[in-house]
Coordinates of C-alpha atoms and ligand atoms in Angstrom, one line a residue:
M1 CA 119.6 -48.7 -156.3
G2 CA 117.6 -48.1 -153.0
G3 CA 116.0 -51.6 -153.6
L4 CA 119.2 -53.3 -154.0
V5 CA 121.2 -51.5 -151.0
T6 CA 118.0 -51.7 -148.4
D7 CA 117.8 -55.5 -149.2
Q8 CA 121.6 -55.8 -148.4
L9 CA 121.0 -53.5 -145.1
A10 CA 118.0 -55.6 -143.8
R11 CA 120.3 -58.8 -144.3
L12 CA 123.0 -57.2 -142.5
C13 CA 120.8 -56.0 -139.7
D14 CA 119.8 -59.7 -139.1
I15 CA 123.5 -60.5 -138.7
A16 CA 124.0 -57.4 -136.3
Q17 CA 121.3 -58.9 -134.3
L18 CA 118.8 -55.9 -134.8
D19 CA 115.2 -56.8 -134.5
R20 CA 112.4 -56.1 -136.9
T21 CA 111.2 -52.7 -136.1
D22 CA 115.0 -51.4 -135.7
T23 CA 115.6 -52.9 -139.4
E24 CA 112.5 -51.2 -140.7
T25 CA 113.7 -48.0 -139.4
Y26 CA 117.0 -48.5 -140.8
V27 CA 116.1 -49.3 -144.2
Q28 CA 113.9 -46.1 -144.5
V29 CA 116.7 -44.0 -143.0
L30 CA 119.1 -45.5 -145.5
A31 CA 116.4 -44.9 -148.5
A32 CA 115.7 -41.5 -147.3
S33 CA 119.3 -40.6 -146.8
L34 CA 119.9 -41.1 -150.6
G35 CA 117.1 -39.0 -151.9
P36 CA 116.2 -39.3 -155.4
A37 CA 119.2 -41.6 -155.9
A38 CA 117.2 -44.2 -154.2
T39 CA 114.7 -44.5 -157.0
R40 CA 117.3 -44.5 -159.6
S41 CA 117.2 -47.4 -161.9
L42 CA 120.3 -49.8 -161.7
A43 CA 120.5 -49.7 -165.3
L44 CA 121.7 -46.3 -165.5
P45 CA 125.1 -45.4 -164.6
P46 CA 126.0 -44.5 -160.9
P47 CA 124.3 -40.9 -160.1
A48 CA 127.9 -39.5 -159.6
P49 CA 131.5 -40.6 -160.0
T50 CA 131.8 -40.8 -156.1
L51 CA 134.9 -41.6 -154.2
L52 CA 132.9 -43.3 -151.5
S53 CA 133.4 -46.7 -153.1
D54 CA 135.4 -48.1 -156.2
D55 CA 132.3 -48.6 -158.3
H56 CA 130.8 -45.5 -157.3
T57 CA 127.7 -46.8 -155.3
P58 CA 127.2 -43.8 -152.6
V59 CA 126.7 -46.5 -150.0
E60 CA 129.4 -48.7 -148.2
Y61 CA 128.9 -51.0 -145.1
S62 CA 131.0 -51.8 -142.2
L63 CA 131.2 -54.3 -139.3
A64 CA 132.6 -53.4 -136.0
F65 CA 133.9 -56.5 -134.1
L66 CA 134.7 -56.7 -130.5
P67 CA 136.0 -59.9 -128.6
G68 CA 133.2 -62.4 -128.1
A69 CA 130.3 -59.8 -129.1
T70 CA 128.0 -59.5 -131.9
P71 CA 129.3 -57.0 -134.6
A72 CA 128.0 -53.7 -134.8
L73 CA 126.6 -52.6 -138.3
R74 CA 127.6 -49.1 -139.8
V75 CA 126.6 -47.6 -143.1
L76 CA 128.5 -44.9 -144.7
V77 CA 126.5 -42.8 -147.5
E78 CA 126.7 -39.7 -149.4
P79 CA 123.4 -37.9 -149.2
G80 CA 124.1 -35.4 -152.1
C81 CA 125.3 -38.1 -154.5
E82 CA 122.5 -37.2 -156.9
S83 CA 123.6 -33.4 -157.3
G84 CA 125.6 -32.2 -160.2
D85 CA 127.9 -29.9 -158.5
L86 CA 129.9 -30.4 -155.4
A87 CA 128.4 -27.0 -153.6
E88 CA 125.0 -28.6 -154.0
N89 CA 126.2 -32.0 -153.1
G90 CA 127.5 -30.4 -149.8
R91 CA 124.2 -28.5 -149.2
T92 CA 122.1 -31.7 -149.8
G93 CA 124.5 -33.3 -147.2
L94 CA 124.0 -30.7 -144.6
R95 CA 120.4 -30.6 -145.1
A96 CA 120.2 -34.6 -144.5
I97 CA 122.5 -34.2 -141.4
R98 CA 120.2 -31.2 -139.9
A99 CA 117.1 -33.4 -140.5
M100 CA 118.7 -36.1 -138.7
A101 CA 119.5 -33.8 -135.9
E102 CA 115.9 -32.7 -135.7
R103 CA 114.5 -36.4 -135.8
W104 CA 116.8 -37.6 -133.0
D105 CA 117.2 -34.4 -131.2
F106 CA 120.9 -34.0 -131.3
S107 CA 123.2 -31.0 -131.7
T108 CA 125.0 -29.8 -134.8
A109 CA 126.9 -27.3 -133.0
Q110 CA 130.3 -28.5 -133.8
L111 CA 129.3 -28.8 -137.4
D112 CA 127.9 -25.4 -137.6
L113 CA 131.4 -24.0 -136.4
L114 CA 133.0 -25.6 -139.4
E115 CA 130.4 -25.1 -142.1
D116 CA 131.9 -22.1 -143.7
L117 CA 135.5 -23.6 -143.7
F118 CA 134.1 -27.0 -145.4
L119 CA 131.4 -26.0 -147.5
P120 CA 132.3 -22.8 -149.1
D121 CA 130.3 -21.5 -152.0
H122 CA 132.8 -22.8 -154.4
P123 CA 134.3 -26.2 -153.0
A124 CA 137.2 -27.7 -154.5
G125 CA 137.2 -31.7 -155.0
P126 CA 137.1 -34.7 -154.6
F127 CA 134.0 -34.8 -152.2
A128 CA 131.9 -32.7 -150.1
L129 CA 130.1 -34.6 -147.4
W130 CA 129.5 -38.1 -146.2
C131 CA 127.4 -39.3 -143.3
A132 CA 128.0 -42.6 -141.6
L133 CA 125.2 -44.0 -139.4
E134 CA 125.9 -46.6 -136.5
L135 CA 123.0 -48.6 -136.5
R136 CA 122.2 -49.2 -132.9
P137 CA 119.5 -51.2 -131.1
G138 CA 116.8 -49.0 -130.5
G139 CA 116.3 -47.2 -134.0
V140 CA 118.4 -44.1 -132.8
P141 CA 121.7 -44.3 -134.7
G142 CA 125.0 -42.6 -133.8
V143 CA 125.9 -39.9 -136.8
K144 CA 129.1 -39.3 -138.1
V145 CA 130.0 -36.5 -140.7
Y146 CA 133.0 -36.7 -142.8
L147 CA 134.4 -33.4 -144.5
N148 CA 136.8 -32.5 -147.1
P149 CA 140.0 -30.7 -146.0
A150 CA 140.7 -29.9 -149.5
A151 CA 137.6 -28.0 -150.0
N152 CA 139.3 -24.6 -150.2
G153 CA 142.0 -26.0 -152.5
P154 CA 144.4 -28.8 -152.1
D155 CA 147.2 -26.4 -151.3
R156 CA 144.9 -25.3 -148.3
R157 CA 144.5 -28.8 -146.6
A158 CA 146.8 -28.3 -143.9
A159 CA 145.6 -24.6 -142.9
T160 CA 141.9 -25.7 -143.1
L161 CA 142.3 -28.5 -140.8
R162 CA 144.5 -26.6 -138.3
E163 CA 141.9 -23.9 -138.2
A164 CA 138.9 -26.4 -137.8
L165 CA 140.9 -28.3 -135.0
R166 CA 141.4 -24.8 -133.4
R167 CA 137.9 -23.9 -133.5
L168 CA 137.0 -27.1 -131.9
G169 CA 139.2 -26.5 -129.3
H170 CA 141.9 -28.8 -130.1
H171 CA 144.8 -26.2 -130.3
Q172 CA 147.7 -28.7 -130.3
A173 CA 146.0 -31.7 -132.1
F174 CA 147.3 -30.9 -135.4
D175 CA 151.0 -31.1 -134.2
A176 CA 150.4 -34.6 -133.0
L177 CA 149.6 -35.9 -136.3
P178 CA 152.5 -38.2 -137.9
P179 CA 154.2 -37.1 -141.1
A180 CA 151.5 -37.8 -144.0
D181 CA 151.1 -37.6 -147.6
D182 CA 147.7 -36.4 -147.5
H183 CA 144.8 -35.6 -144.9
P184 CA 141.7 -36.9 -147.0
F185 CA 139.1 -36.5 -144.3
L186 CA 138.0 -34.9 -141.0
A187 CA 135.2 -36.7 -139.1
L188 CA 133.0 -35.5 -136.2
D189 CA 130.9 -37.7 -134.2
L190 CA 127.3 -36.0 -133.8
G191 CA 124.5 -37.2 -131.5
E192 CA 124.8 -39.5 -128.6
W193 CA 128.1 -41.1 -128.1
A194 CA 129.9 -41.5 -124.9
A195 CA 132.9 -39.3 -125.9
P196 CA 132.4 -37.5 -129.2
R197 CA 135.4 -37.4 -131.1
V198 CA 137.2 -35.3 -133.9
K199 CA 138.8 -37.5 -136.2
V200 CA 141.7 -36.6 -138.8
Y201 CA 142.6 -39.1 -141.5
C202 CA 146.2 -39.3 -142.9
T203 CA 147.1 -41.2 -145.9
H204 CA 150.6 -42.7 -145.9
D205 CA 151.8 -43.8 -149.7
R206 CA 154.4 -46.0 -148.4
L207 CA 154.0 -47.3 -144.9
T208 CA 156.0 -49.8 -143.3
A209 CA 154.9 -52.1 -140.3
E210 CA 157.5 -50.3 -138.4
Q211 CA 155.7 -46.9 -138.8
A212 CA 152.1 -48.5 -138.4
G213 CA 153.5 -49.5 -134.9
R214 CA 155.5 -46.1 -134.4
Y215 CA 152.6 -43.9 -135.3
S216 CA 150.3 -45.9 -133.2
R217 CA 151.7 -44.3 -130.2
L218 CA 148.9 -44.5 -127.7
A219 CA 150.1 -45.3 -124.3
P220 CA 150.2 -49.2 -124.0
A221 CA 153.2 -50.3 -125.8
E222 CA 151.3 -53.5 -126.7
G223 CA 149.3 -51.5 -129.0
R224 CA 152.4 -50.8 -131.0
D225 CA 153.2 -54.4 -131.5
Q226 CA 149.4 -55.1 -132.6
A227 CA 149.5 -52.3 -135.2
A228 CA 152.8 -53.7 -136.8
E229 CA 151.6 -57.3 -136.6
F230 CA 148.0 -56.3 -138.1
F231 CA 149.9 -54.4 -140.8
D232 CA 151.8 -57.5 -141.7
A233 CA 149.0 -59.8 -141.6
I234 CA 146.8 -57.7 -143.9
A235 CA 149.7 -56.5 -146.3
G236 CA 150.5 -60.1 -146.7
V237 CA 154.0 -60.4 -145.1
E238 CA 154.2 -64.1 -145.9
E239 CA 153.3 -63.8 -149.6
H240 CA 155.3 -60.6 -150.1
G241 CA 158.1 -60.1 -147.7
S242 CA 158.2 -56.7 -145.7
P243 CA 155.9 -54.9 -147.6
T244 CA 155.5 -51.2 -148.2
R245 CA 151.8 -50.2 -148.5
R246 CA 149.6 -47.2 -149.0
A247 CA 147.4 -47.1 -146.0
L248 CA 145.5 -44.6 -143.9
T249 CA 146.0 -43.7 -140.2
C250 CA 143.3 -41.8 -138.1
Y251 CA 143.8 -40.0 -135.0
S252 CA 141.0 -39.1 -132.6
F253 CA 140.8 -36.3 -130.4
T254 CA 138.2 -36.0 -127.7
D255 CA 140.2 -34.2 -124.9
T256 CA 140.7 -30.5 -125.6
A257 CA 143.4 -30.1 -122.6
T258 CA 146.2 -32.4 -123.5
G259 CA 146.2 -32.3 -127.2
R260 CA 147.1 -36.0 -127.0
P261 CA 145.0 -38.2 -129.4
S262 CA 142.7 -40.5 -127.3
G263 CA 142.4 -43.3 -130.3
F264 CA 144.4 -44.4 -133.4
T265 CA 143.0 -46.5 -136.1
L266 CA 145.1 -48.1 -138.8
H267 CA 142.9 -48.5 -142.0
M268 CA 144.3 -50.9 -144.6
P269 CA 142.8 -51.2 -148.2
V270 CA 143.1 -54.8 -148.3
R271 CA 141.6 -54.9 -151.6
A272 CA 144.7 -53.3 -153.0
Y273 CA 147.0 -56.1 -151.7
V274 CA 145.2 -59.1 -152.8
G275 CA 144.1 -60.9 -156.1
H276 CA 140.8 -61.6 -155.0
D277 CA 138.3 -61.3 -152.0
G278 CA 138.9 -65.1 -151.1
A279 CA 142.4 -64.0 -149.9
A280 CA 141.0 -60.6 -148.5
R281 CA 138.5 -62.5 -146.4
D282 CA 141.2 -65.1 -145.2
R283 CA 143.7 -62.4 -144.0
T284 CA 140.9 -60.6 -142.3
V285 CA 139.6 -63.8 -140.5
R286 CA 142.8 -64.4 -139.4
M287 CA 142.9 -61.3 -137.4
L288 CA 139.5 -61.4 -136.4
E289 CA 140.4 -64.9 -134.8
R290 CA 143.4 -63.8 -133.2
Y291 CA 141.3 -61.3 -131.2
G292 CA 138.5 -63.7 -130.4
M293 CA 136.2 -62.0 -132.6
D294 CA 133.2 -63.6 -134.4
A295 CA 134.7 -64.5 -138.0
G296 CA 131.7 -66.4 -138.8
A297 CA 129.5 -63.2 -138.7
L298 CA 132.0 -61.9 -141.5
D299 CA 131.4 -64.6 -143.7
R300 CA 127.6 -64.2 -143.4
A301 CA 128.0 -60.6 -143.8
L302 CA 129.7 -61.2 -147.1
A303 CA 127.1 -63.5 -148.1
A304 CA 124.4 -61.0 -147.1
V305 CA 125.8 -58.6 -149.8
T306 CA 126.6 -60.8 -152.4
S307 CA 126.0 -64.2 -154.0
R308 CA 129.1 -64.1 -156.1
R309 CA 131.8 -66.3 -155.3
L310 CA 134.8 -64.7 -153.3
A311 CA 137.2 -65.7 -156.0
D312 CA 135.4 -64.0 -158.6
G313 CA 136.3 -60.5 -157.8
V314 CA 138.3 -58.2 -155.8
G315 CA 137.0 -55.1 -153.7
L316 CA 134.1 -56.6 -151.8
V317 CA 136.0 -56.3 -148.8
A318 CA 137.4 -52.8 -149.3
Y319 CA 139.2 -51.9 -145.9
V320 CA 140.1 -53.7 -142.5
A321 CA 141.1 -51.4 -139.6
L322 CA 142.5 -51.9 -136.2
V323 CA 141.1 -49.4 -133.6
H324 CA 142.7 -48.5 -130.7
Q325 CA 140.7 -46.1 -128.1
D326 CA 141.8 -45.2 -124.6
G327 CA 140.7 -47.6 -121.9
R328 CA 139.0 -49.9 -124.7
A329 CA 139.9 -53.3 -126.0
P330 CA 141.0 -53.2 -129.7
R331 CA 138.3 -53.3 -132.3
I332 CA 138.5 -54.7 -135.9
T333 CA 136.4 -52.9 -138.4
V334 CA 135.5 -54.6 -141.8
Y335 CA 134.4 -52.5 -144.5
V336 CA 132.2 -54.1 -147.2
S337 CA 131.2 -52.7 -150.5
A338 CA 127.8 -52.7 -151.9
E339 CA 129.0 -53.6 -155.6
A340 CA 125.7 -52.2 -156.9
Y341 CA 127.3 -51.2 -160.3
R342 CA 130.4 -53.2 -160.8
V343 CA 132.4 -56.1 -159.5
Q344 CA 136.1 -55.4 -160.2
P345 CA 137.5 -58.5 -161.8
P346 CA 140.2 -60.8 -160.0
R347 CA 143.9 -60.1 -160.9
P348 CA 147.1 -62.1 -160.5
A349 CA 148.2 -61.7 -157.0
A350 CA 151.4 -60.8 -158.2
A351 CA 149.9 -57.6 -159.6
A352 CA 148.7 -56.3 -156.4
S353 CA 150.3 -52.9 -156.3
P354 CA 152.1 -51.5 -153.1
H355 CA 151.0 -48.0 -154.1
P356 CA 147.4 -48.5 -155.4
L357 CA 144.2 -46.5 -155.3
A358 CA 144.2 -43.1 -156.8
T359 CA 144.6 -40.8 -153.7
P360 CA 140.9 -39.4 -153.1
Ligands
LIG1 N1 136.6 -45.4 -151.2 C1 137.3 -44.4 -150.6 C2 138.9 -45.0 -150.2 O1 139.0 -46.1 -150.6 C3 136.9 -43.8 -149.2 C4 136.6 -44.7 -148.1 C5 135.3 -45.6 -147.8 C6 137.4 -45.1 -146.7 N2 135.4 -46.3 -146.9 C7 136.8 -46.2 -146.2 C8 138.7 -44.7 -146.2 C9 137.2 -46.8 -145.1 C10 139.2 -45.3 -145.3 C11 138.4 -46.3 -144.5 O2 139.7 -44.1 -149.8

């Protein structure tokens, strides 16, 4: 499996204009973070039924687009995917993060504060720890850690999140969150970031464009219109009328003083809204072009990951997200599946369900 994903990664590094040295570094980092799963035969089933991706590949790529710039490449991985049980999975993940902290000399203090909350001895599902690396020029990635608010049981999700935010000094943050059906992830920026964030993800089973706009309540009114428009474009307003969709929002907090979120992201699982990846690609390209972003890079990225035709499957484009962060131009992030194990067959477009995806 490591061979497949590192080949994909190397081709993506080229699109992100990383040089040979950085590419070699990141290929090794990805292989190392997969541990024994890297050498696992693709003829075997996936190492674990991970929720990280639909076909259980423990790796997913994403490209962060800015207007008029080369997109930045990131990779999400589950370092503990080869561990049979969730507690061991989490410990393996933690060891991987600590090894990265040692190698790139960053502090894990914020993660240490939360360890007992999110990595208890007998964690509940559905995952323990994921790690995302932003693959920057220079060979030192930005590191993000994803933790499971349901670790102490699904009924303790809100309490666990509140306590985590409190420990990090964000006393009012929980109350700033929108109404949600679930809180599937808490994420921490570790390492060198301009403004390290704590992020809380919210699942909305039936989101509308109006709510997407309203929940995006970052200062500029423009941001609301953009979120509502983005929702409609990715949900397929032209084909489906004003749709109601399962989607995620993510609030980021940097400033402990105000309790006000400093960032808002609308994550849309476009794969659940379309019949095949050609349609997902077209909707995404429309939005990239709308913001003056390099849509050509998306096509090159999809071709770097698979040689199949886009119309022959659905799920290669997993999510498309619109990111608003205080004082920065809007970003669009596109999540691309590795499809190491399976391609989901296309389905009749009419079957695209408004409430798809098992809640993680
Ligand atoms: N596969 C999971 C899901 O669909 C988790 C996940 C992977 C995810 N990449 C993501 C969630 C990007 C939000 C955005 O929910």
